Tab-separated table of C-alpha atoms in Angstrom:
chain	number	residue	atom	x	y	z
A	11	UNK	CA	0.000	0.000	0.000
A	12	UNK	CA	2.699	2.499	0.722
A	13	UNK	CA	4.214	1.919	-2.568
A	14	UNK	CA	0.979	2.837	-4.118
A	15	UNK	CA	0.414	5.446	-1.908
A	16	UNK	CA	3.616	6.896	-3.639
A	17	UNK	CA	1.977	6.722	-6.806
A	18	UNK	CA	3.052	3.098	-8.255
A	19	UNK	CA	0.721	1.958	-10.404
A	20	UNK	CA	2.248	-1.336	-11.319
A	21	UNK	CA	1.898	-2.253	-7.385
A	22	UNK	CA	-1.942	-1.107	-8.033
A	23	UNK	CA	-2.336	-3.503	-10.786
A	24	UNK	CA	-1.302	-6.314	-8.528
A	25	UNK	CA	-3.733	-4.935	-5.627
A	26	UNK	CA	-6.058	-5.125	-8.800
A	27	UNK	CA	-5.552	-8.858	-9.358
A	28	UNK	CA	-5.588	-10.059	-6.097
A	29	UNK	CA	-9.199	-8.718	-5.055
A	30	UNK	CA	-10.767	-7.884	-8.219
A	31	UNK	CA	-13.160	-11.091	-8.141
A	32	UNK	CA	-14.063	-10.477	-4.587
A	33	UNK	CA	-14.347	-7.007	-5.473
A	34	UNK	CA	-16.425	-7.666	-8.608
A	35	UNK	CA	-18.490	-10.398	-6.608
A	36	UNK	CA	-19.754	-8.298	-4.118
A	37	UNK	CA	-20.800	-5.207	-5.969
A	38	UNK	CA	-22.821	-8.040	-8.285
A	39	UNK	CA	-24.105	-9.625	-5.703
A	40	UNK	CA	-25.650	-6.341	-4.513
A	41	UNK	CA	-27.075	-4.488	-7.478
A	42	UNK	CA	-27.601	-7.832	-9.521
A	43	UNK	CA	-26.566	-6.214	-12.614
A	44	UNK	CA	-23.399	-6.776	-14.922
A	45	UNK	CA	-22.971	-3.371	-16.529
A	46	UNK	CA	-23.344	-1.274	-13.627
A	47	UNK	CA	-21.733	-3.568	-11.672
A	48	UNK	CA	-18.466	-2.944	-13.913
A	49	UNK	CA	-19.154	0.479	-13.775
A	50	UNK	CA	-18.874	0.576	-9.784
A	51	UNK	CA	-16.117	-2.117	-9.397
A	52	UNK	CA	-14.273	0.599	-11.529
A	53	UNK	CA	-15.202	3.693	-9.614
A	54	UNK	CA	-14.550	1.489	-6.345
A	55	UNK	CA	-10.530	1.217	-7.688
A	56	UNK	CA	-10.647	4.606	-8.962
A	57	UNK	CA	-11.440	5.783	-5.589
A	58	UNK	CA	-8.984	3.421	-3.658
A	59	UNK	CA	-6.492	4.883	-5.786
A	60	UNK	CA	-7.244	8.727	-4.857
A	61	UNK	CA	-7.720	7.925	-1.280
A	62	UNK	CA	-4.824	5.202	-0.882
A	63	UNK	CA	-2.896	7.792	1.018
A	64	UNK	CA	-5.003	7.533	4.083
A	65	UNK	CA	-5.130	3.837	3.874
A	66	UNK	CA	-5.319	3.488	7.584
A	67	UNK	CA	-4.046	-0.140	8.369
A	68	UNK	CA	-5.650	-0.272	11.715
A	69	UNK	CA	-9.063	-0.421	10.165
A	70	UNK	CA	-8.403	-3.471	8.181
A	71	UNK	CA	-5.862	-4.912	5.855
A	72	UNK	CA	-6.151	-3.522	1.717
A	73	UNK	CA	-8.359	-6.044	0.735
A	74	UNK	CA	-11.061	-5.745	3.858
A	75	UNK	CA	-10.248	-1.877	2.578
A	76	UNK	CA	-11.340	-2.207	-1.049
A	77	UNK	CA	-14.592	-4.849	0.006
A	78	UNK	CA	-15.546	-2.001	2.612
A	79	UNK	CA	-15.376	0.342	-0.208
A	80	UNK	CA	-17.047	-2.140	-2.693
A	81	UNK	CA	-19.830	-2.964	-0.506
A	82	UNK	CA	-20.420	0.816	0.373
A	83	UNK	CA	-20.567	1.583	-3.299
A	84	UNK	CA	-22.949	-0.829	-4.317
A	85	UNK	CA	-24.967	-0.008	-1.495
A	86	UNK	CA	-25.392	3.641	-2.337
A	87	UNK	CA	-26.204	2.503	-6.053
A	88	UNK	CA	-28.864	0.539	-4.822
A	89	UNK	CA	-30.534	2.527	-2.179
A	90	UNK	CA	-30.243	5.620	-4.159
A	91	UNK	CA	-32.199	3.963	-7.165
A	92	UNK	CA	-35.906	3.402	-6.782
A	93	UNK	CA	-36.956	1.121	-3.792
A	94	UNK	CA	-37.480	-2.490	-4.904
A	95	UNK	CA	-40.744	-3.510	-5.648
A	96	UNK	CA	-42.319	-6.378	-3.865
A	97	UNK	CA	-42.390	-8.397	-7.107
A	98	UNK	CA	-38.573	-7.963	-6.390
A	99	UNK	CA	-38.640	-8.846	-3.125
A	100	UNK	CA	-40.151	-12.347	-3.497
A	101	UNK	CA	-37.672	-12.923	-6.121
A	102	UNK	CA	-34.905	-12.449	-3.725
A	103	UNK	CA	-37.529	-14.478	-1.290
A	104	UNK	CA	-36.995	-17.441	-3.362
A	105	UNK	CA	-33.450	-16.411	-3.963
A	106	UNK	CA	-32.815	-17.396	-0.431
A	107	UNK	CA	-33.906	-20.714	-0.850
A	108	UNK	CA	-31.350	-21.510	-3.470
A	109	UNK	CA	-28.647	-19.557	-3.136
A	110	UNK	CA	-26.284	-21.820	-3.805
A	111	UNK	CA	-27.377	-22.525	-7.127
A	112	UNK	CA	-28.231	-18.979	-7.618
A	113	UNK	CA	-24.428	-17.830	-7.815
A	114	UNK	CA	-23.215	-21.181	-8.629
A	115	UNK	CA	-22.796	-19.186	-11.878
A	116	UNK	CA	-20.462	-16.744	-11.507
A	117	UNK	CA	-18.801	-17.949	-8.643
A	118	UNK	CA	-15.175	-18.811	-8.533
A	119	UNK	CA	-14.429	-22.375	-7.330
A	120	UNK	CA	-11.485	-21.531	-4.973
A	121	UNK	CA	-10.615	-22.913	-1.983
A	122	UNK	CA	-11.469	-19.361	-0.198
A	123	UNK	CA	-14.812	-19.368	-1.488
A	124	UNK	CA	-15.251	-23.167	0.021
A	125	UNK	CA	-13.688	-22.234	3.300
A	126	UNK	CA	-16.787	-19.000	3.542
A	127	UNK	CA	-19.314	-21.693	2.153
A	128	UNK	CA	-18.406	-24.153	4.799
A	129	UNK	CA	-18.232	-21.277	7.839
A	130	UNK	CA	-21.609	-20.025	6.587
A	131	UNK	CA	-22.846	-23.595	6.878
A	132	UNK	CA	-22.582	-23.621	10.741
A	133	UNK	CA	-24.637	-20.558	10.669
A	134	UNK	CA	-28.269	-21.092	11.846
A	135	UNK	CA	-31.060	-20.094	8.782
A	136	UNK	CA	-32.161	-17.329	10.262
A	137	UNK	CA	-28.808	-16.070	10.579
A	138	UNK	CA	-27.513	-16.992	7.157
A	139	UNK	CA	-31.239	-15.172	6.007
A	140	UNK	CA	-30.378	-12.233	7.907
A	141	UNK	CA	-26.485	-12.010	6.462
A	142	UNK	CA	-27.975	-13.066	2.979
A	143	UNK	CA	-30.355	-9.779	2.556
A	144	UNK	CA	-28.174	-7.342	5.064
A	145	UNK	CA	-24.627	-7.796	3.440
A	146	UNK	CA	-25.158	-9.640	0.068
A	147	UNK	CA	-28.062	-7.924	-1.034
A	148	UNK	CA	-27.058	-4.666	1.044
A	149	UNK	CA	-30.535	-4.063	2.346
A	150	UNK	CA	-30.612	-2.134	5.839
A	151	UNK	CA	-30.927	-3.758	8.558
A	152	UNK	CA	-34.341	-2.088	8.755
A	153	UNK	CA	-35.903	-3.736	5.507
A	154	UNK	CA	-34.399	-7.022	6.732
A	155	UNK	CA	-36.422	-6.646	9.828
A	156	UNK	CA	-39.748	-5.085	7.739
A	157	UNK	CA	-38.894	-7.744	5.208
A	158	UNK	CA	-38.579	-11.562	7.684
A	159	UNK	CA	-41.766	-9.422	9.621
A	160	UNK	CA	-39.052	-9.617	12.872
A	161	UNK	CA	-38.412	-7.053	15.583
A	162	UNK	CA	-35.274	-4.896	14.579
A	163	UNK	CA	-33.446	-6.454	17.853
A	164	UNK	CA	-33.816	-9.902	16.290
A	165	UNK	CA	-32.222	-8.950	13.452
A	166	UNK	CA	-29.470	-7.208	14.966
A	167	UNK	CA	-28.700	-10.014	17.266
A	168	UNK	CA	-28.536	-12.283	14.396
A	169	UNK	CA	-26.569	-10.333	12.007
A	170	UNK	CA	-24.123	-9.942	15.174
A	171	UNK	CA	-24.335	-13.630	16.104
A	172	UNK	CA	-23.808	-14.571	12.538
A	173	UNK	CA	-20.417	-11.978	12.534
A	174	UNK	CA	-18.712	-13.328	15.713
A	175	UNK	CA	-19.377	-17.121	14.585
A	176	UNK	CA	-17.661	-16.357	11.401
A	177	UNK	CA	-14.877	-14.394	13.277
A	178	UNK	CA	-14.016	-17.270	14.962
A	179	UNK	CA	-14.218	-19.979	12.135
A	180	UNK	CA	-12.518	-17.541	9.153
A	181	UNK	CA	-10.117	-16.311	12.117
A	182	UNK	CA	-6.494	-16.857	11.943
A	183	UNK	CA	-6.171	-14.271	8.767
A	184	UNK	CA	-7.082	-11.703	10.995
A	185	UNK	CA	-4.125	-9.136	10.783
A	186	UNK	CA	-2.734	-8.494	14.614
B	17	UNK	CA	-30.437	5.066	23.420
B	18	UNK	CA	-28.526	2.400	21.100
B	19	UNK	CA	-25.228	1.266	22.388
B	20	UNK	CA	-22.987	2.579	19.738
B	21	UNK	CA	-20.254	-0.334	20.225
B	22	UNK	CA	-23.076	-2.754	18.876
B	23	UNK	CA	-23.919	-0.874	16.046
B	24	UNK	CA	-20.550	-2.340	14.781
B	25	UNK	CA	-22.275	-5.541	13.234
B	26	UNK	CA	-24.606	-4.080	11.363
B	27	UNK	CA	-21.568	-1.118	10.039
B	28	UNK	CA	-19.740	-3.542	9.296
B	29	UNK	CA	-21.788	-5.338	6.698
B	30	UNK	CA	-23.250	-2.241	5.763
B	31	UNK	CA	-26.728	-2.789	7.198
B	32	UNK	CA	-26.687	0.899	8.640
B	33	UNK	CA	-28.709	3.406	7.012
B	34	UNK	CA	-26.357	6.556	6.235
B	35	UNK	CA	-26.672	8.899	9.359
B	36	UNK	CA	-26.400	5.904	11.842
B	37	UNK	CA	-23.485	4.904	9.791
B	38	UNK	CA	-21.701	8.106	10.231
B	39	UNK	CA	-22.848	8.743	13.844
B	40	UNK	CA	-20.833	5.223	14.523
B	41	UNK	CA	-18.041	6.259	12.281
B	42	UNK	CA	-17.923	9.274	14.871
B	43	UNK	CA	-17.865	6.954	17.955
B	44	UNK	CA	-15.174	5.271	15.877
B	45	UNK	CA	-12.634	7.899	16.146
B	46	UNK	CA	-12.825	8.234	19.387
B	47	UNK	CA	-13.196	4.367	20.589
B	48	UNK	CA	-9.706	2.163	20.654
B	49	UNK	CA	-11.802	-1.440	21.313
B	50	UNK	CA	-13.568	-0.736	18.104
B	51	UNK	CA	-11.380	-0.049	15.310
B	52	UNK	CA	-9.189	-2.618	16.527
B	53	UNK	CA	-13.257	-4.941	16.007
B	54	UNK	CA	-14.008	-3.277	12.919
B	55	UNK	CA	-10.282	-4.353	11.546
B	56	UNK	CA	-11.123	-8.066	12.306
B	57	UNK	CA	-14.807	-7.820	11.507
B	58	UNK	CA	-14.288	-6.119	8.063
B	59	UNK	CA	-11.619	-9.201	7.412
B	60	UNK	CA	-14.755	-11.783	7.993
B	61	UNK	CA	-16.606	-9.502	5.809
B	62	UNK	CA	-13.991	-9.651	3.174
B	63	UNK	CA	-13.998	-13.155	3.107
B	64	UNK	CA	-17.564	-13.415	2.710
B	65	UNK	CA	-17.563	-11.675	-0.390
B	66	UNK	CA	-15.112	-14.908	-1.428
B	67	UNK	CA	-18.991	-16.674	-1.240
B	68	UNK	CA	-19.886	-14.530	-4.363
B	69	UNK	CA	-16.200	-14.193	-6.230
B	70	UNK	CA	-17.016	-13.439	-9.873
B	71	UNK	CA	-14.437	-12.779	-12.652
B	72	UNK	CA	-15.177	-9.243	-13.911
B	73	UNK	CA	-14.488	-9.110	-17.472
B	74	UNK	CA	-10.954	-8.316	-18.737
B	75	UNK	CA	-11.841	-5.043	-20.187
B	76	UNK	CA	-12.685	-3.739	-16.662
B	77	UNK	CA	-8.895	-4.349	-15.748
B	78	UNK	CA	-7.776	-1.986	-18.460
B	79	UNK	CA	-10.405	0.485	-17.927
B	80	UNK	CA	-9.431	0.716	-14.455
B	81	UNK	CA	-5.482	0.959	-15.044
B	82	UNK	CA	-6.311	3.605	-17.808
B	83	UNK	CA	-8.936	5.467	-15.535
B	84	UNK	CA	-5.708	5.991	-12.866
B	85	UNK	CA	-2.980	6.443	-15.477
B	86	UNK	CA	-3.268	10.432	-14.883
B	87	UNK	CA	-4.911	10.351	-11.729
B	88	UNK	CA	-3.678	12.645	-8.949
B	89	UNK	CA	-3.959	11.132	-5.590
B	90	UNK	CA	-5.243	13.364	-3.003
B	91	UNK	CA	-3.636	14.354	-0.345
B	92	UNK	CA	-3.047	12.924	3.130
B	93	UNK	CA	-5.581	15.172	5.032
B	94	UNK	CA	-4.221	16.645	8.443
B	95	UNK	CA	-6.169	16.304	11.219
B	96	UNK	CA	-4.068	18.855	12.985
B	97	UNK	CA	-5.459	21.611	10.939
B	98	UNK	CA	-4.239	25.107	11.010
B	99	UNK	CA	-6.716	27.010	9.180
B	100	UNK	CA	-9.346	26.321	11.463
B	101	UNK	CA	-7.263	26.791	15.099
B	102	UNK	CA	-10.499	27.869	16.715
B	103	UNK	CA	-11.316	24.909	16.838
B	104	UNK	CA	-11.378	23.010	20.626
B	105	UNK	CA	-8.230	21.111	20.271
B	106	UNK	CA	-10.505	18.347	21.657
B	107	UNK	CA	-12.509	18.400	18.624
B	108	UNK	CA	-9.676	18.873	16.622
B	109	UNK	CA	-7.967	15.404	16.861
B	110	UNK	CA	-10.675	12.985	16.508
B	111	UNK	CA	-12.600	14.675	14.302
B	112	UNK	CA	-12.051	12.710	11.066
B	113	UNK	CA	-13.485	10.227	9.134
B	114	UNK	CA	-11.852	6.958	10.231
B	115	UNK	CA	-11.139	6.111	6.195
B	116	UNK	CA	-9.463	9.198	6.440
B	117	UNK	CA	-7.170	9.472	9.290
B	118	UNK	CA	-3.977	11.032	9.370
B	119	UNK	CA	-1.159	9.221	8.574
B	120	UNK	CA	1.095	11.934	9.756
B	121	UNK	CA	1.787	13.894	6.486
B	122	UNK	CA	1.687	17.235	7.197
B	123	UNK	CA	-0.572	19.254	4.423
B	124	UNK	CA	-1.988	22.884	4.434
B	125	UNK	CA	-5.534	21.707	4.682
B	126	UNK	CA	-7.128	20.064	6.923
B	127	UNK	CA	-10.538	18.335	6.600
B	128	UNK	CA	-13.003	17.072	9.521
B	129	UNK	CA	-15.714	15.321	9.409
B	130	UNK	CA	-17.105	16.594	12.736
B	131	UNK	CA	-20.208	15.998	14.894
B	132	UNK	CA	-22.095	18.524	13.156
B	133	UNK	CA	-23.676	20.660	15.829
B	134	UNK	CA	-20.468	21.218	17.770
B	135	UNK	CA	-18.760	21.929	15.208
B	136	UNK	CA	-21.124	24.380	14.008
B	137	UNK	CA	-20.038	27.547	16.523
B	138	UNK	CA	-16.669	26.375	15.910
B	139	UNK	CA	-15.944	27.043	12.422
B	140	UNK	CA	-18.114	29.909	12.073
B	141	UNK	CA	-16.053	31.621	14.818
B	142	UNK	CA	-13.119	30.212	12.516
B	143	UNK	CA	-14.530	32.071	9.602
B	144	UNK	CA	-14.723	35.119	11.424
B	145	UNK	CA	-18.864	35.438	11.533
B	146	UNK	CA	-19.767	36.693	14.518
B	147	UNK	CA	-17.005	39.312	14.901
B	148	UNK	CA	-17.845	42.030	12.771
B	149	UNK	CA	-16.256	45.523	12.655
B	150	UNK	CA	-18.438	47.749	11.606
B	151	UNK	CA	-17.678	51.454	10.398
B	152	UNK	CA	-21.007	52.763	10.875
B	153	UNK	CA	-24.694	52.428	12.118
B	154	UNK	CA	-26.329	52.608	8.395
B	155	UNK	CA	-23.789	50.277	7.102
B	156	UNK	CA	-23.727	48.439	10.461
B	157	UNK	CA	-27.236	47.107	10.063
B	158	UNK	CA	-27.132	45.861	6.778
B	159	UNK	CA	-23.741	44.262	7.173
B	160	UNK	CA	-25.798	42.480	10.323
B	161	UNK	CA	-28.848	41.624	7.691
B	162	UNK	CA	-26.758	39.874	5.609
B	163	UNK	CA	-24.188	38.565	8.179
B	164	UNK	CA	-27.298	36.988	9.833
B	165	UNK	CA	-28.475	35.699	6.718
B	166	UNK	CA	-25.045	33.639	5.873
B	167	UNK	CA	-24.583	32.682	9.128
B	168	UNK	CA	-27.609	31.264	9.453
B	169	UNK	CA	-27.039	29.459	5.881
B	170	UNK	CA	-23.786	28.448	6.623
B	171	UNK	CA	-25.164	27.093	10.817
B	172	UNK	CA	-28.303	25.068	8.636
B	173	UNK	CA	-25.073	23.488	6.105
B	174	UNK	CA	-23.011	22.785	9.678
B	175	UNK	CA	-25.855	21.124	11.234
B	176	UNK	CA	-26.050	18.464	8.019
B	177	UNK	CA	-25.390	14.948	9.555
B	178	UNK	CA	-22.485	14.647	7.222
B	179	UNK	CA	-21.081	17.630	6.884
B	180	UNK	CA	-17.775	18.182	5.272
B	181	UNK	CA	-15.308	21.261	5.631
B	182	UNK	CA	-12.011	21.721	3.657
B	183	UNK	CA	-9.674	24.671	4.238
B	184	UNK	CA	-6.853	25.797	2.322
B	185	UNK	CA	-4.293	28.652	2.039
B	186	UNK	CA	-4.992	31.625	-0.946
B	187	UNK	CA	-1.887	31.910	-2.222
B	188	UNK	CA	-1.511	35.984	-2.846
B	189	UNK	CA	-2.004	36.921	0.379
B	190	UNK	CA	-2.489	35.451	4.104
B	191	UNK	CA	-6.205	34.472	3.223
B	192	UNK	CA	-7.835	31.375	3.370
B	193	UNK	CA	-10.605	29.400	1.667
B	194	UNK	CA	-12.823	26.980	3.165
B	195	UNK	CA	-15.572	24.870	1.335
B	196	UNK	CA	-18.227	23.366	3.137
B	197	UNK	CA	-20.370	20.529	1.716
B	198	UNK	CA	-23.064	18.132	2.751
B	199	UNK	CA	-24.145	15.553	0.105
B	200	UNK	CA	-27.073	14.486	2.057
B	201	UNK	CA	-28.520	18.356	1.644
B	202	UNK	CA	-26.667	18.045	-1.624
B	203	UNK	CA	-25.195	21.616	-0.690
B	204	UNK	CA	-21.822	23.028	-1.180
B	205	UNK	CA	-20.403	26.903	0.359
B	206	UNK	CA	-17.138	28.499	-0.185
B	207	UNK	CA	-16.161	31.186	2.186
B	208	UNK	CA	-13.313	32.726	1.474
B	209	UNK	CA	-11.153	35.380	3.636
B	210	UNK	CA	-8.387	37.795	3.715
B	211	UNK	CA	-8.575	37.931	-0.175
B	212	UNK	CA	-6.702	41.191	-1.762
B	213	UNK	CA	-8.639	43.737	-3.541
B	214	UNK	CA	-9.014	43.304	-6.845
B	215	UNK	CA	-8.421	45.955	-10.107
B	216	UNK	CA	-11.680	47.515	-11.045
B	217	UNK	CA	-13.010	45.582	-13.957
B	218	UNK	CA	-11.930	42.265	-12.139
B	219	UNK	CA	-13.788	39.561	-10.231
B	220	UNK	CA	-13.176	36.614	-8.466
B	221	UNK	CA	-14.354	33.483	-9.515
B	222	UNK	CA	-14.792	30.168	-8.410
B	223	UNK	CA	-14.460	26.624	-10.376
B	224	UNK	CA	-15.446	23.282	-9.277
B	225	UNK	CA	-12.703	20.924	-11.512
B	226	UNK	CA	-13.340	17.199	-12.231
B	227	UNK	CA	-10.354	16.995	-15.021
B	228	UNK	CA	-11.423	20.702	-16.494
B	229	UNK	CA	-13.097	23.911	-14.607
B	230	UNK	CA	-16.230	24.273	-14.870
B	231	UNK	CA	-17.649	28.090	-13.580
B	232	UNK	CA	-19.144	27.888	-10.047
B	233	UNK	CA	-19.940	31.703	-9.799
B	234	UNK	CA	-18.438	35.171	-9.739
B	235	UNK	CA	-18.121	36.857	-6.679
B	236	UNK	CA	-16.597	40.189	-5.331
B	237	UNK	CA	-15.223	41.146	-2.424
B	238	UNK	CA	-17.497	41.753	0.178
B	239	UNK	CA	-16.821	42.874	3.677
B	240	UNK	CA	-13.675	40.899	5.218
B	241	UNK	CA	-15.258	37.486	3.571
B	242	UNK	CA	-17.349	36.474	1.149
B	243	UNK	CA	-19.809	33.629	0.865
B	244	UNK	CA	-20.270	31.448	-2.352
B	245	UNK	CA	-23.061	29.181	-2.986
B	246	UNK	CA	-21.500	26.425	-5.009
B	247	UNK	CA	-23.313	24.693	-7.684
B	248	UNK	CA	-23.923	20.907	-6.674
B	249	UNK	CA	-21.410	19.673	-8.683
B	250	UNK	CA	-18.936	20.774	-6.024
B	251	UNK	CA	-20.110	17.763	-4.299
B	252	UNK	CA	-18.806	15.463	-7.365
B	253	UNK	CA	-15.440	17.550	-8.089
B	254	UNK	CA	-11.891	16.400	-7.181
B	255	UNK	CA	-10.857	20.302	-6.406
B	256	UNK	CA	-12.346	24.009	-6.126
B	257	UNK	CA	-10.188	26.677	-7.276
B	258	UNK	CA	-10.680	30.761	-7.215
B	259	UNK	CA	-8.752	32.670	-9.773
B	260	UNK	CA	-9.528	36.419	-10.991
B	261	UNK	CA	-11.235	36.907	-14.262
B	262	UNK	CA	-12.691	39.762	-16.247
B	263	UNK	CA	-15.937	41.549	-15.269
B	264	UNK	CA	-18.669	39.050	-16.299
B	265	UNK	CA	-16.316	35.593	-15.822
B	266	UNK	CA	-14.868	33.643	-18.364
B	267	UNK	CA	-15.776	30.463	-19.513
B	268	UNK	CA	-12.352	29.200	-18.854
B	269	UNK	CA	-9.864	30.362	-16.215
B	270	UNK	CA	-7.677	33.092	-17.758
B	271	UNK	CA	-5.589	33.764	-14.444
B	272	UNK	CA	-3.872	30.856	-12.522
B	273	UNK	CA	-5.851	30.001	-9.549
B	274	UNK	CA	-4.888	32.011	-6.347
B	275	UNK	CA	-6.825	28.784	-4.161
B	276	UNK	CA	-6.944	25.310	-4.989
B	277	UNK	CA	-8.550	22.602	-2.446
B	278	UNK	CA	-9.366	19.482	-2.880
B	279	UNK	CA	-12.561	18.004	-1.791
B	280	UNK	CA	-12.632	14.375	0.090
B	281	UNK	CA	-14.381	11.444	-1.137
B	282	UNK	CA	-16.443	9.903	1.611
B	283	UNK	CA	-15.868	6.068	1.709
């Protein structure tokens, strides 16, 4: 980072390579759309490289950096556009159901996306359903809670519930 | 009242609606236990996003390392800002995004991203409203009409939730610049000070720049400072720059710029 901080931009491409399907991925997996989801996996490395100078590596290591900044951007795509319709909504209803086959198409058979697969496996449903609509689909927690008909404390506990499982099963790549 | 520390889970995977994301991102600053949290928390959310890996296309590679070929980085924003030394040193230190923080490069501007209401009084005494000299009564009330006006304009843009201020140096003299924006009110203000007096036939005028200037108003000057409403765009520019034109503007900038800043992206 501090070498592209200083302006390298052959260190960026390799920052580039090594989260650009996790980076792509997400920002798909939110707006559910391949041309705009180009278009903000490109403003998302556009912006990491203005901003790389305050890279702050106690918030994360680069890549947690650039999914934080994915994630964001796809977020504000989506909430800024119109609000989905409920025709949309069941989609993503049965969506849940099948997720696996739902992304089975674009997804990248590597080991890292096994390991995730696994760890979300020892989730409970309600907590994989609440992770599923909150951070892959980047609804609020709010609409999650309108949405599953819950009280917004359910959904908070489960989205943290769901967070420190997964802390401790992907642990060990945490950065001290 | 929420607990702000458990607001982390649902920040971190970006379940927070923008104004409870940024009231935690102020907690953030200020709480040791949980940036060192969000650091791990953001890593599991990283790794999630392995669940959905996707190959972008090839093109977007290219497009990406062609989009930065010419790209200025910005700059590494102090925190220990000078322009605006009015400020409570208390609110001076923690007050910045936590994407943003210091990394100990010093720069002439300084940008906060402050709780909104205390910083309000702050930077308005940094501005210099509220001290006013005034030469005489006639003048005296209508500099206080319109004094009362922008200060209450500029107070309303301080209160926004995410309110953004960026100060910089004019370069002619020992004046300053400062740009306030809030994209939520989808506002932007430049108040500048100190600025020399100008030639008559002269303005100033102010350009928001995203690769080439576009005009963001002519202004004179006007009392000890003078307030610009900036077209929206200034939310969307890299940099706003004053230089000194002819009577009327130009379409491009004929002078060099006496004040440059450039604005933040929020992350």
């Amino acid at each position: 980072m501090s070498r592209i901080a200083a302006g390298d931009q052959a260190a960026f491409a390799q920052v580039y390579d090594a989260t650009s399907k996790g980076v792509f991925g997400i920002v798909l997996s939110v707006l559910r759309d391949h041309a705009q989801a180009e278009e903000v996996a490109q403003e998302v490395y556009v912006e990491a490289w203005r901003s790389a100078r305050r890279f702050d590596p106690a918030l994360g290591s680069p890549a947690a950096w650039l999914n934080t900044i994915a994630h964001r951007k796809a977020v504000d795509r989506v909430r800024s556009a119109e609000r989905r319709t409920t025709r949309e909504r069941r989609d993503a209803d049965s969506r849940l159901n099948h997720h696996a086959e739902d992304t089975a198409e674009t997804v990248v058979a590597a080991d890292e996306g096994r390991r995730v697969r696994d760890a979300l496996s020892q989730l409970s449903e309600a907590q994989r359903t609440a992770l599923q609509l909150a951070y892959f689909e980047g609804h609020s927690y709010r609409e999650v809670a309108e949405y599953l008909e819950e009280p917004l404390g359910t959904v908070k506990t489960r989205i943290r519930d769901a967070l420190l499982r997964l802390r401790v099963d992907l642990g060990g790549e945490v950065p001290s | 009242m929420t607990d702000l520390h458990d607001q982390i889970y649902p920040y971190v995977v970006g379940a927070l609606p923008a104004p409870e994301a940024a009231q935690f991102e102020r907690h953030l600053a200020d709480c040791e236990d949980c940036r060192a949290d969000v650091a791990a928390l953001r890593q599991v959310a990283a790794e999630l996003s392995n669940r959905v890996a996707a190959e972008p296309p090839p093109r977007l590679r290219s497009a990406v390392l062609a989009a930065i070929e010419d790209l200025p980085q910005e700059p590494t924003y102090s925190s220990g800002g000078r322009r605006l030394r009015m400020l409570p040193e208390q609110q001076q230190s923690p007050a910045v995004t936590p994407m943003a923080r210091a990394t100990g490069q010093r720069s002439s501007r300084s940008w906060s991203w402050m709780p909104a209401l205390v910083a309000a009084a702050a930077v308005l005494a940094a501005l210099g409203f509220g001290g006013w000299a005034w030469q005489d009564r006639q003048s005296a009330q209508q500099e206080a009409l319109q004094a009362s006006q922008r200060t209450s304009q500029l107070t309303d843009l301080l209160s926004a939730e995410d309110v953004k201020v960026v100060t910089g140096q004019v370069t002619v003299s020992k004046g300053s610049g400062t740009v306030v924006l809030s994209p939520s009110r989808n506002e932007a203000v430049l108040v500048a000070s100190g600025l020399p007096e100008l030639p008559s036939g002269h303005v100033y005028q102010a350009w928001t720049i995203n690769k080439h200037p576009v005009p963001a108003g002519t202004f004179s000057l006007d009392g000890a400072r003078s307030l610009v409403e900036l077209p929206a765009a200034a939310l969307r520019s890299q940099s706003v720059a004053i230089t000194v034109e002819p009577t009327g503007g130009s379409d491009k900038p004929t002078t060099h710029p006496i004040f440059t800043v450039s604005i933040p992206r929020s992350i």
